[in-house]
Amino acid sequence: MACRICSGRLHPFADFGRQPLSDAFVIPGDPGEEFFFHLAVGLCVACSTVQLLEEVPRERMFHEGYPYLSSGSSVMREHFQSLAKRLLTTELTGPDPFVVELGCNDGTMLSVVADAGVRHLGVEPSGGVADVAAAKGVRVRKDFFEAGTAAGILAADGPADVVYAANTLCHIPYLDSIMEGVDTLLRPGGVFVFEDPYLGDIVERASFDQIYDEHFYFFSATSVSGLARRHGFELVDVERLPVHGGEVRYTLARRGARTPAPAVAELLAAEEAAALAEPATLHRFAARVADTRERLVTLLTGLREQGARVYGYGATAKSATVLNYCGIGPELVSFVCDTTPAKQGRLTPGSHIPVRDPEAFADPYPDYALLLAWNHAEEIMAKETEFARAGGTWIRYVPEVHLVRA
Ligand code: DWN
Ligand code: SAH
Ligand code: ZN
């Protein structure tokens, strides 16, 4: 097996077996067959990038019916609003600035830029969510971003001051084409800013459900600085973010164009000290994951034997991995509630647990709730205080299986 970036040797370290597409919610009674693939991860011993061993064709994941909406969390809405404001006051200050967002989804970030009257373009292949962005006044191109798309944008709109991507770069196996596209599109002094789940947090918290079809890469400062270098860029800033269970926002500029912030060398040194890109570290991670499965299945089976009622909270893409890897189905978790209209009335992929709207959660409250959207724990627990008051208990499995009572 060869690295998708540098063709180096891949060292496999965790295997989740046969898995469905994480966002392919099943229509009850639909005879159509579900698509499965082999979910396993490896470390490239040459460039230190952690990646999936099997690639799912992009059109199977990102299409008209892609259900995820960035605006589904108030914390994420605020997060993108403050990022947009920061870009507007720091990078987008020239005479006629232009920002391009890859994977703009429903326009949560770009609608702030549009409202400020600043030139922008979202590149978003998933047609349904792109339409939601367009309805907010965001200019969207329904397309996959790659080298060819970038050339077309440059010809039509001229160079960009900023190319931005949140939770999108890690979804794209073909990074050579992306970096070539960014190089084409970015003006000489421009920046490429992207944020994705951080390998350091995934390993530290054993948050193995960050691993699923859409998440192809698990970046670190070490791997991103190498990627930048190979394409004539330089990693000039890093910022740790609390969202989605721990992320890093990377800023890339053309080599020599900007002085790297001290945070870059600090994070590189911390990764080295933690032996983050060492097979032994990743094997320890895999052992913790197996332990979590064991404990979670034991807990849920015990609760079923006691006759306790257990619901799931948040039909996340991530939860496809935990539910299918642990073999959790409707006999252990009766349904999962979720605010996303396109997921409600469907079944979770592979595990076939019904998805219902959040009102069902309180009607009546269960004894236990499995917090599948654990990355939004603060927001959810703050809004579900009644559940705790009614005597309900949260089940969490990151960083390890534990119960949370109010
Ligand atoms: O990387 C990705 C991230 C950004 O979004 C994509 N590959 C797909 C998706 O991953 P996810 O589905 O694991 O993301 P979230 O943000 O953890 O999903 C939260 C889910 O929970 C959504 O379906 C909305 C739902 N939700 C809810 O029902 N009540 C969320 C909140 C905050 C709530 O209060
Ligand atoms: N940026 C949003 C959405 C993340 S979900 C947020 O952080 O909440 C990942 C998004 O990337 C999806 O909307 C998907 O359609 C989009 N995507 C996948 N491949 C892409 C590509 N090659 N170019 C642009 N967007 C892509
Ligand atoms: Zn490599």
CSV table of C-alpha atoms and ligand atoms in Angstrom, one decimal:
chain,number,residue,atom,x,y,z
A,1,MET,CA,0.0,0.0,0.0
A,2,ALA,CA,1.3,3.4,-1.0
A,3,CYS,CA,0.7,6.9,0.4
A,4,ARG,CA,-1.8,8.9,-1.6
A,5,ILE,CA,0.5,12.0,-1.2
A,6,CYS,CA,4.1,10.9,-1.6
A,7,SER,CA,3.9,7.1,-2.6
A,8,GLY,CA,5.7,6.3,0.6
A,9,ARG,CA,5.0,3.0,2.4
A,10,LEU,CA,1.9,2.9,4.5
A,11,HIS,CA,1.9,1.3,7.9
A,12,PRO,CA,-1.6,0.1,8.8
A,13,PHE,CA,-2.6,0.5,12.4
A,14,ALA,CA,-6.4,0.3,12.9
A,15,ASP,CA,-9.1,-1.7,11.0
A,16,PHE,CA,-12.8,-1.1,11.4
A,17,GLY,CA,-13.9,-3.7,8.9
A,18,ARG,CA,-16.8,-3.3,6.5
A,19,GLN,CA,-18.5,0.0,6.8
A,20,PRO,CA,-21.3,1.9,5.0
A,21,LEU,CA,-21.2,5.4,3.7
A,22,SER,CA,-21.5,7.6,6.8
A,23,ASP,CA,-24.0,10.1,5.4
A,24,ALA,CA,-26.1,7.6,3.3
A,25,PHE,CA,-29.2,7.5,5.6
A,26,VAL,CA,-31.5,4.7,4.4
A,27,ILE,CA,-35.1,5.1,3.4
A,28,PRO,CA,-37.1,2.5,5.4
A,29,GLY,CA,-38.3,-0.3,3.1
A,30,ASP,CA,-36.0,0.8,0.3
A,31,PRO,CA,-34.9,-2.3,-1.6
A,32,GLY,CA,-31.8,-0.4,-2.9
A,33,GLU,CA,-28.5,-1.9,-1.8
A,34,GLU,CA,-26.2,-0.1,0.6
A,35,PHE,CA,-22.7,0.6,-0.4
A,36,PHE,CA,-20.0,-0.8,1.9
A,37,PHE,CA,-16.2,-0.4,1.8
A,38,HIS,CA,-13.2,-1.4,4.0
A,39,LEU,CA,-12.4,1.2,6.6
A,40,ALA,CA,-8.8,1.0,7.8
A,41,VAL,CA,-6.1,3.6,8.5
A,42,GLY,CA,-2.4,3.7,8.0
A,43,LEU,CA,0.6,6.0,8.7
A,44,CYS,CA,2.9,7.0,5.8
A,45,VAL,CA,6.4,6.3,7.2
A,46,ALA,CA,7.8,8.8,4.7
A,47,CYS,CA,5.6,11.9,5.1
A,48,SER,CA,3.9,11.2,8.4
A,49,THR,CA,0.4,11.6,7.0
A,50,VAL,CA,-2.3,9.3,8.5
A,51,GLN,CA,-4.8,8.3,5.8
A,52,LEU,CA,-7.5,5.8,4.8
A,53,LEU,CA,-6.3,2.7,3.0
A,54,GLU,CA,-9.4,2.6,0.7
A,55,GLU,CA,-10.8,5.5,-1.2
A,56,VAL,CA,-14.6,5.8,-1.8
A,57,PRO,CA,-15.4,7.5,-5.1
A,58,ARG,CA,-16.3,11.1,-4.4
A,59,GLU,CA,-19.6,11.1,-6.3
A,60,ARG,CA,-20.9,8.4,-3.9
A,61,MET,CA,-20.4,10.7,-0.9
A,62,PHE,CA,-21.0,14.3,-2.2
A,63,HIS,CA,-24.1,14.7,-4.3
A,64,GLU,CA,-27.5,16.4,-4.5
A,65,GLY,CA,-28.7,14.5,-1.4
A,66,TYR,CA,-25.7,15.1,0.9
A,67,PRO,CA,-27.5,15.8,4.2
A,68,TYR,CA,-25.0,17.6,6.5
A,69,LEU,CA,-25.7,21.2,7.2
A,70,SER,CA,-23.0,23.3,8.9
A,71,SER,CA,-25.6,25.6,10.4
A,72,GLY,CA,-27.0,22.7,12.6
A,73,SER,CA,-24.9,23.9,15.6
A,74,SER,CA,-25.1,27.4,17.2
A,75,VAL,CA,-21.5,27.0,18.3
A,76,MET,CA,-20.4,26.3,14.7
A,77,ARG,CA,-22.5,29.3,13.4
A,78,GLU,CA,-20.6,31.6,15.9
A,79,HIS,CA,-17.3,29.9,15.0
A,80,PHE,CA,-17.7,30.6,11.3
A,81,GLN,CA,-19.1,34.1,11.9
A,82,SER,CA,-16.0,35.1,13.9
A,83,LEU,CA,-13.7,33.6,11.4
A,84,ALA,CA,-15.4,35.5,8.6
A,85,LYS,CA,-15.1,38.7,10.5
A,86,ARG,CA,-11.5,38.1,11.2
A,87,LEU,CA,-10.7,37.5,7.5
A,88,LEU,CA,-12.6,40.6,6.6
A,89,THR,CA,-10.5,42.8,8.9
A,90,THR,CA,-7.1,41.1,8.3
A,91,GLU,CA,-6.7,39.6,4.8
A,92,LEU,CA,-9.6,41.0,2.8
A,93,THR,CA,-8.7,44.7,3.2
A,94,GLY,CA,-7.4,45.6,-0.3
A,95,PRO,CA,-9.4,47.6,-2.9
A,96,ASP,CA,-11.5,44.8,-4.2
A,97,PRO,CA,-10.7,41.6,-2.2
A,98,PHE,CA,-11.8,38.2,-3.2
A,99,VAL,CA,-12.2,35.0,-1.1
A,100,VAL,CA,-12.9,31.5,-2.3
A,101,GLU,CA,-14.2,28.8,0.1
A,102,LEU,CA,-13.9,25.1,-0.8
A,103,GLY,CA,-16.8,23.1,0.6
A,104,CYS,CA,-18.9,26.1,1.6
A,105,ASN,CA,-21.8,23.8,2.4
A,106,ASP,CA,-24.9,25.8,3.3
A,107,GLY,CA,-23.0,29.1,3.3
A,108,THR,CA,-22.6,29.5,7.1
A,109,MET,CA,-19.3,31.3,6.7
A,110,LEU,CA,-19.7,33.0,3.3
A,111,SER,CA,-23.1,34.5,4.1
A,112,VAL,CA,-21.2,36.8,6.5
A,113,VAL,CA,-18.8,37.8,3.7
A,114,ALA,CA,-21.8,38.3,1.3
A,115,ASP,CA,-23.6,40.5,3.8
A,116,ALA,CA,-20.4,42.6,4.0
A,117,GLY,CA,-20.6,43.1,0.2
A,118,VAL,CA,-17.2,41.4,-0.3
A,119,ARG,CA,-16.4,39.4,-3.5
A,120,HIS,CA,-16.5,35.7,-2.8
A,121,LEU,CA,-17.2,32.3,-4.3
A,122,GLY,CA,-18.1,29.0,-2.7
A,123,VAL,CA,-17.1,25.8,-4.5
A,124,GLU,CA,-19.5,23.1,-3.3
A,125,PRO,CA,-20.2,19.8,-5.2
A,126,SER,CA,-23.2,18.8,-3.0
A,127,GLY,CA,-26.1,20.4,-4.9
A,128,GLY,CA,-28.7,20.4,-2.1
A,129,VAL,CA,-26.6,22.2,0.4
A,130,ALA,CA,-25.2,24.6,-2.3
A,131,ASP,CA,-28.8,25.6,-3.0
A,132,VAL,CA,-29.2,26.5,0.7
A,133,ALA,CA,-26.1,28.7,0.5
A,134,ALA,CA,-27.4,30.4,-2.7
A,135,ALA,CA,-30.7,31.2,-1.0
A,136,LYS,CA,-28.7,33.1,1.6
A,137,GLY,CA,-27.2,35.3,-1.2
A,138,VAL,CA,-23.9,33.4,-1.4
A,139,ARG,CA,-22.3,33.0,-4.9
A,140,VAL,CA,-21.8,29.2,-5.3
A,141,ARG,CA,-20.3,27.1,-8.0
A,142,LYS,CA,-21.6,23.5,-7.9
A,143,ASP,CA,-18.4,21.7,-8.5
A,144,PHE,CA,-15.5,19.7,-7.0
A,145,PHE,CA,-12.5,22.0,-6.5
A,146,GLU,CA,-9.4,20.7,-8.2
A,147,ALA,CA,-6.7,22.1,-10.6
A,148,GLY,CA,-9.1,22.6,-13.5
A,149,THR,CA,-11.8,24.3,-11.5
A,150,ALA,CA,-9.2,26.8,-10.1
A,151,ALA,CA,-8.1,27.7,-13.7
A,152,GLY,CA,-11.7,28.4,-14.6
A,153,ILE,CA,-12.3,30.6,-11.5
A,154,LEU,CA,-9.1,32.5,-12.2
A,155,ALA,CA,-10.1,33.2,-15.8
A,156,ALA,CA,-13.6,34.4,-14.7
A,157,ASP,CA,-12.9,36.2,-11.4
A,158,GLY,CA,-9.1,36.9,-11.2
A,159,PRO,CA,-6.8,35.9,-8.3
A,160,ALA,CA,-8.0,35.3,-4.8
A,161,ASP,CA,-6.6,36.9,-1.6
A,162,VAL,CA,-7.7,34.0,0.5
A,163,VAL,CA,-8.6,30.4,-0.2
A,164,TYR,CA,-10.4,28.9,2.8
A,165,ALA,CA,-11.6,25.4,3.7
A,166,ALA,CA,-13.2,24.0,6.9
A,167,ASN,CA,-13.5,20.3,7.3
A,168,THR,CA,-13.1,19.9,3.6
A,169,LEU,CA,-9.4,19.4,2.8
A,170,CYS,CA,-9.2,16.2,4.9
A,171,HIS,CA,-12.1,14.9,2.7
A,172,ILE,CA,-10.0,15.2,-0.5
A,173,PRO,CA,-7.6,12.4,-1.4
A,174,TYR,CA,-6.3,14.2,-4.5
A,175,LEU,CA,-4.3,16.9,-2.7
A,176,ASP,CA,-1.8,17.4,-5.5
A,177,SER,CA,-4.5,18.7,-7.7
A,178,ILE,CA,-5.9,20.9,-4.8
A,179,MET,CA,-2.5,22.4,-4.1
A,180,GLU,CA,-1.9,23.1,-7.8
A,181,GLY,CA,-5.4,24.7,-7.9
A,182,VAL,CA,-4.6,26.9,-4.9
A,183,ASP,CA,-1.3,27.9,-6.5
A,184,THR,CA,-3.1,28.9,-9.7
A,185,LEU,CA,-5.8,30.9,-7.9
A,186,LEU,CA,-4.0,32.6,-5.1
A,187,ARG,CA,-2.4,36.0,-5.7
A,188,PRO,CA,1.3,36.1,-4.8
A,189,GLY,CA,0.8,37.4,-1.2
A,190,GLY,CA,-2.4,35.5,-0.5
A,191,VAL,CA,-3.0,32.8,2.0
A,192,PHE,CA,-4.5,29.3,2.0
A,193,VAL,CA,-6.3,28.8,5.4
A,194,PHE,CA,-7.8,25.4,6.3
A,195,GLU,CA,-9.0,23.7,9.5
A,196,ASP,CA,-9.6,20.0,10.1
A,197,PRO,CA,-9.7,17.5,12.9
A,198,TYR,CA,-6.3,17.3,14.5
A,199,LEU,CA,-4.5,14.0,14.7
A,200,GLY,CA,-3.0,15.0,18.0
A,201,ASP,CA,-6.5,15.3,19.6
A,202,ILE,CA,-7.8,12.2,17.9
A,203,VAL,CA,-4.9,10.1,19.4
A,204,GLU,CA,-5.1,11.8,22.8
A,205,ARG,CA,-8.9,11.4,23.1
A,206,ALA,CA,-9.1,8.1,21.3
A,207,SER,CA,-11.8,9.7,19.2
A,208,PHE,CA,-11.8,6.9,16.6
A,209,ASP,CA,-15.2,7.8,15.2
A,210,GLN,CA,-13.5,10.7,13.4
A,211,ILE,CA,-12.4,7.9,11.1
A,212,TYR,CA,-15.0,7.3,8.4
A,213,ASP,CA,-15.4,7.4,4.6
A,214,GLU,CA,-15.4,11.2,4.2
A,215,HIS,CA,-12.4,11.8,6.4
A,216,PHE,CA,-9.6,10.6,4.2
A,217,TYR,CA,-6.7,12.4,5.9
A,218,PHE,CA,-5.8,13.1,9.6
A,219,PHE,CA,-3.5,16.0,9.6
A,220,SER,CA,-0.8,17.3,11.9
A,221,ALA,CA,1.5,20.3,11.7
A,222,THR,CA,4.3,17.8,10.7
A,223,SER,CA,2.3,16.4,7.8
A,224,VAL,CA,0.9,19.7,6.6
A,225,SER,CA,4.3,21.5,6.7
A,226,GLY,CA,5.6,18.7,4.4
A,227,LEU,CA,2.7,19.0,2.1
A,228,ALA,CA,3.1,22.8,1.9
A,229,ARG,CA,6.8,22.5,1.2
A,230,ARG,CA,6.3,20.0,-1.7
A,231,HIS,CA,4.1,22.6,-3.4
A,232,GLY,CA,6.2,25.7,-3.0
A,233,PHE,CA,4.3,26.8,0.1
A,234,GLU,CA,5.1,27.2,3.8
A,235,LEU,CA,3.2,26.6,6.9
A,236,VAL,CA,3.2,30.1,8.5
A,237,ASP,CA,0.6,29.7,11.3
A,238,VAL,CA,-1.3,27.1,13.3
A,239,GLU,CA,-4.1,27.6,15.8
A,240,ARG,CA,-5.7,25.0,17.9
A,241,LEU,CA,-9.5,25.1,17.8
A,242,PRO,CA,-11.9,23.5,20.3
A,243,VAL,CA,-14.6,22.7,17.8
A,244,HIS,CA,-15.5,19.2,16.5
A,245,GLY,CA,-13.5,17.5,19.2
A,246,GLY,CA,-10.2,19.4,18.5
A,247,GLU,CA,-9.0,20.9,15.3
A,248,VAL,CA,-6.1,22.9,13.9
A,249,ARG,CA,-6.4,25.8,11.6
A,250,TYR,CA,-3.4,25.9,9.3
A,251,THR,CA,-2.3,29.0,7.3
A,252,LEU,CA,-0.1,28.5,4.2
A,253,ALA,CA,1.7,31.2,2.3
A,254,ARG,CA,4.1,31.0,-0.6
A,255,ARG,CA,7.6,30.1,0.5
A,256,GLY,CA,9.3,33.2,1.9
A,257,ALA,CA,6.2,35.5,1.6
A,258,ARG,CA,5.5,35.6,5.3
A,259,THR,CA,7.5,35.0,8.5
A,260,PRO,CA,6.2,31.8,10.3
A,261,ALA,CA,4.6,32.5,13.6
A,262,PRO,CA,6.3,30.9,16.7
A,263,ALA,CA,3.3,28.7,17.1
A,264,VAL,CA,4.4,26.6,14.1
A,265,ALA,CA,7.7,25.6,15.6
A,266,GLU,CA,6.0,25.0,19.0
A,267,LEU,CA,3.4,22.6,17.6
A,268,LEU,CA,6.0,20.8,15.5
A,269,ALA,CA,8.2,20.3,18.6
A,270,ALA,CA,5.2,19.1,20.6
A,271,GLU,CA,4.3,16.5,18.0
A,272,GLU,CA,7.9,15.3,17.9
A,273,ALA,CA,8.0,15.1,21.8
A,274,ALA,CA,4.7,13.2,21.8
A,275,ALA,CA,6.0,10.8,19.1
A,276,LEU,CA,2.7,11.5,17.3
A,277,ALA,CA,3.8,10.1,13.9
A,278,GLU,CA,5.3,6.9,15.4
A,279,PRO,CA,3.8,3.5,14.7
A,280,ALA,CA,4.0,2.6,18.5
A,281,THR,CA,1.8,5.7,19.4
A,282,LEU,CA,-0.8,4.7,16.8
A,283,HIS,CA,-0.8,1.1,17.9
A,284,ARG,CA,-1.6,2.3,21.5
A,285,PHE,CA,-4.4,4.3,20.0
A,286,ALA,CA,-5.8,1.2,18.3
A,287,ALA,CA,-5.7,-0.7,21.6
A,288,ARG,CA,-7.7,2.0,23.3
A,289,VAL,CA,-10.2,1.9,20.5
A,290,ALA,CA,-10.7,-1.9,20.9
A,291,ASP,CA,-11.1,-1.4,24.7
A,292,THR,CA,-13.8,1.3,24.1
A,293,ARG,CA,-15.7,-1.0,21.9
A,294,GLU,CA,-15.6,-3.8,24.5
A,295,ARG,CA,-16.8,-1.4,27.3
A,296,LEU,CA,-19.5,0.3,25.3
A,297,VAL,CA,-21.0,-3.0,24.1
A,298,THR,CA,-20.9,-4.4,27.7
A,299,LEU,CA,-22.6,-1.3,29.0
A,300,LEU,CA,-25.4,-1.2,26.4
A,301,THR,CA,-26.1,-5.0,26.6
A,302,GLY,CA,-26.3,-4.7,30.4
A,303,LEU,CA,-28.8,-1.8,30.1
A,304,ARG,CA,-30.9,-3.8,27.7
A,305,GLU,CA,-31.0,-6.7,30.1
A,306,GLN,CA,-32.2,-4.3,32.9
A,307,GLY,CA,-34.9,-3.1,30.6
A,308,ALA,CA,-33.6,0.5,30.5
A,309,ARG,CA,-34.6,2.7,27.6
A,310,VAL,CA,-31.6,4.1,25.5
A,311,TYR,CA,-31.8,6.7,22.7
A,312,GLY,CA,-29.0,8.1,20.6
A,313,TYR,CA,-28.4,11.9,20.4
A,314,GLY,CA,-27.2,13.2,17.0
A,315,ALA,CA,-27.2,11.2,13.8
A,316,THR,CA,-23.7,12.2,13.0
A,317,ALA,CA,-21.5,10.9,10.2
A,318,LYS,CA,-19.0,9.9,12.8
A,319,SER,CA,-21.6,7.7,14.5
A,320,ALA,CA,-21.6,5.3,11.5
A,321,THR,CA,-18.2,4.1,12.7
A,322,VAL,CA,-19.1,3.6,16.3
A,323,LEU,CA,-22.4,2.0,15.6
A,324,ASN,CA,-21.2,-0.4,12.9
A,325,TYR,CA,-17.8,-1.2,14.5
A,326,CYS,CA,-19.5,-2.0,17.8
A,327,GLY,CA,-22.5,-3.7,16.2
A,328,ILE,CA,-25.0,-1.4,17.9
A,329,GLY,CA,-28.5,-1.6,16.3
A,330,PRO,CA,-32.1,-0.8,17.2
A,331,GLU,CA,-32.2,-3.5,19.8
A,332,LEU,CA,-29.6,-1.6,21.9
A,333,VAL,CA,-30.5,2.0,20.9
A,334,SER,CA,-34.2,2.4,20.0
A,335,PHE,CA,-33.8,5.6,17.9
A,336,VAL,CA,-31.5,8.5,17.3
A,337,CYS,CA,-32.8,12.1,17.4
A,338,ASP,CA,-31.4,14.7,15.1
A,339,THR,CA,-32.4,18.2,13.9
A,340,THR,CA,-31.5,17.6,10.2
A,341,PRO,CA,-34.7,17.3,8.1
A,342,ALA,CA,-32.9,15.1,5.5
A,343,LYS,CA,-32.0,12.5,8.1
A,344,GLN,CA,-35.3,12.3,9.9
A,345,GLY,CA,-37.6,9.4,9.0
A,346,ARG,CA,-34.6,7.5,7.7
A,347,LEU,CA,-32.4,4.8,9.2
A,348,THR,CA,-28.7,5.1,10.2
A,349,PRO,CA,-26.4,3.7,7.6
A,350,GLY,CA,-25.6,0.0,8.1
A,351,SER,CA,-26.9,-0.1,11.7
A,352,HIS,CA,-30.5,0.8,10.7
A,353,ILE,CA,-31.6,2.7,13.8
A,354,PRO,CA,-34.5,5.0,13.1
A,355,VAL,CA,-33.8,8.8,13.0
A,356,ARG,CA,-36.4,11.0,14.6
A,357,ASP,CA,-36.8,14.7,15.2
A,358,PRO,CA,-35.6,16.1,18.6
A,359,GLU,CA,-39.1,16.4,20.0
A,360,ALA,CA,-39.2,12.6,20.2
A,361,PHE,CA,-36.4,12.7,22.7
A,362,ALA,CA,-38.6,14.2,25.4
A,363,ASP,CA,-41.7,12.0,24.6
A,364,PRO,CA,-40.9,10.5,27.1
A,365,TYR,CA,-37.3,11.0,28.0
A,366,PRO,CA,-35.2,7.8,27.9
A,367,ASP,CA,-33.2,6.5,30.9
A,368,TYR,CA,-30.0,6.8,29.0
A,369,ALA,CA,-28.9,8.8,26.0
A,370,LEU,CA,-25.8,7.8,24.0
A,371,LEU,CA,-24.2,11.1,23.0
A,372,LEU,CA,-23.2,10.4,19.4
A,373,ALA,CA,-22.7,14.2,18.7
A,374,TRP,CA,-20.1,14.3,21.6
A,375,ASN,CA,-18.2,17.1,19.8
A,376,HIS,CA,-21.3,19.3,20.5
A,377,ALA,CA,-21.6,18.2,24.2
A,378,GLU,CA,-21.7,21.6,25.8
A,379,GLU,CA,-24.3,23.0,23.4
A,380,ILE,CA,-26.5,19.9,23.7
A,381,MET,CA,-26.3,19.4,27.4
A,382,ALA,CA,-27.0,23.1,27.9
A,383,LYS,CA,-30.2,22.7,25.9
A,384,GLU,CA,-31.3,19.4,27.3
A,385,THR,CA,-31.2,20.2,31.1
A,386,GLU,CA,-34.7,18.8,31.4
A,387,PHE,CA,-33.4,15.3,30.5
A,388,ALA,CA,-31.0,15.4,33.4
A,389,ARG,CA,-33.7,16.8,35.7
A,390,ALA,CA,-35.9,13.9,34.7
A,391,GLY,CA,-33.2,11.6,36.0
A,392,GLY,CA,-31.6,10.8,32.6
A,393,THR,CA,-28.0,9.8,32.2
A,394,TRP,CA,-25.7,10.6,29.3
A,395,ILE,CA,-23.4,7.9,28.0
A,396,ARG,CA,-20.2,9.1,26.5
A,397,TYR,CA,-17.4,7.1,24.8
A,398,VAL,CA,-14.8,9.8,24.2
A,399,PRO,CA,-12.1,9.8,25.6
A,400,GLU,CA,-13.4,6.6,27.3
A,401,VAL,CA,-16.8,5.1,28.1
A,402,HIS,CA,-18.3,7.0,31.1
A,403,LEU,CA,-21.7,8.0,32.4
A,404,VAL,CA,-22.6,11.7,33.0
A,405,ARG,CA,-25.4,12.5,35.5
A,406,ALA,CA,-26.5,16.0,36.3
B,1,DWN,O1,-16.4,16.7,8.5
B,1,DWN,C1,-17.6,16.7,8.5
B,1,DWN,C2,-18.3,17.5,9.6
B,1,DWN,C3,-18.0,19.0,9.6
B,1,DWN,O2,-19.7,17.4,9.5
B,1,DWN,C4,-18.4,16.0,7.5
B,1,DWN,N1,-17.7,14.9,7.0
B,1,DWN,C5,-19.8,15.5,8.0
B,1,DWN,C6,-20.2,16.1,9.3
B,1,DWN,O3,-19.8,15.2,10.3
B,1,DWN,P1,-20.8,14.9,11.5
B,1,DWN,O4,-22.1,14.5,11.0
B,1,DWN,O5,-20.1,13.9,12.4
B,1,DWN,O6,-20.8,16.3,12.2
B,1,DWN,P2,-21.5,16.9,13.5
B,1,DWN,O7,-21.4,18.4,13.4
B,1,DWN,O8,-20.9,16.2,14.7
B,1,DWN,O9,-23.0,16.4,13.4
B,1,DWN,C7,-23.9,16.8,14.4
B,1,DWN,C8,-25.3,16.1,14.1
B,1,DWN,O10,-26.1,16.3,15.2
B,1,DWN,C9,-26.0,16.8,12.9
B,1,DWN,O11,-26.7,15.8,12.2
B,1,DWN,C10,-27.0,17.8,13.6
B,1,DWN,C11,-27.2,17.0,14.9
B,1,DWN,N2,-27.5,17.9,16.1
B,1,DWN,C12,-28.6,17.8,16.8
B,1,DWN,O12,-29.5,17.0,16.5
B,1,DWN,N3,-28.8,18.7,17.8
B,1,DWN,C13,-26.5,18.8,16.4
B,1,DWN,C14,-26.7,19.7,17.5
B,1,DWN,C15,-25.7,20.7,17.9
B,1,DWN,C16,-27.9,19.6,18.2
B,1,DWN,O13,-28.2,20.3,19.2
B,2,SAH,N1,-17.2,23.6,5.5
B,2,SAH,C1,-18.4,23.0,6.1
B,2,SAH,C2,-18.8,21.7,5.5
B,2,SAH,C3,-17.9,20.5,5.8
B,2,SAH,S1,-18.6,19.0,5.2
B,2,SAH,C4,-18.2,22.9,7.6
B,2,SAH,O1,-17.1,22.9,8.1
B,2,SAH,O2,-19.2,22.7,8.3
B,2,SAH,C5,-17.5,18.7,3.8
B,2,SAH,C6,-17.9,19.5,2.6
B,2,SAH,O3,-16.9,19.4,1.6
B,2,SAH,C7,-19.2,18.9,1.9
B,2,SAH,O4,-20.1,20.0,1.9
B,2,SAH,C8,-18.7,18.4,0.6
B,2,SAH,O5,-19.7,18.5,-0.4
B,2,SAH,C9,-17.5,19.3,0.3
B,2,SAH,N2,-16.5,18.8,-0.7
B,2,SAH,C10,-16.1,17.5,-0.8
B,2,SAH,N3,-15.2,17.4,-1.8
B,2,SAH,C11,-15.0,18.7,-2.2
B,2,SAH,C12,-14.1,19.3,-3.3
B,2,SAH,N4,-13.3,18.5,-4.0
B,2,SAH,N5,-14.2,20.6,-3.5
B,2,SAH,C13,-15.1,21.4,-2.7
B,2,SAH,N6,-15.9,20.9,-1.7
B,2,SAH,C14,-15.8,19.5,-1.5
B,3,ZN,ZN,3.4,10.0,2.3
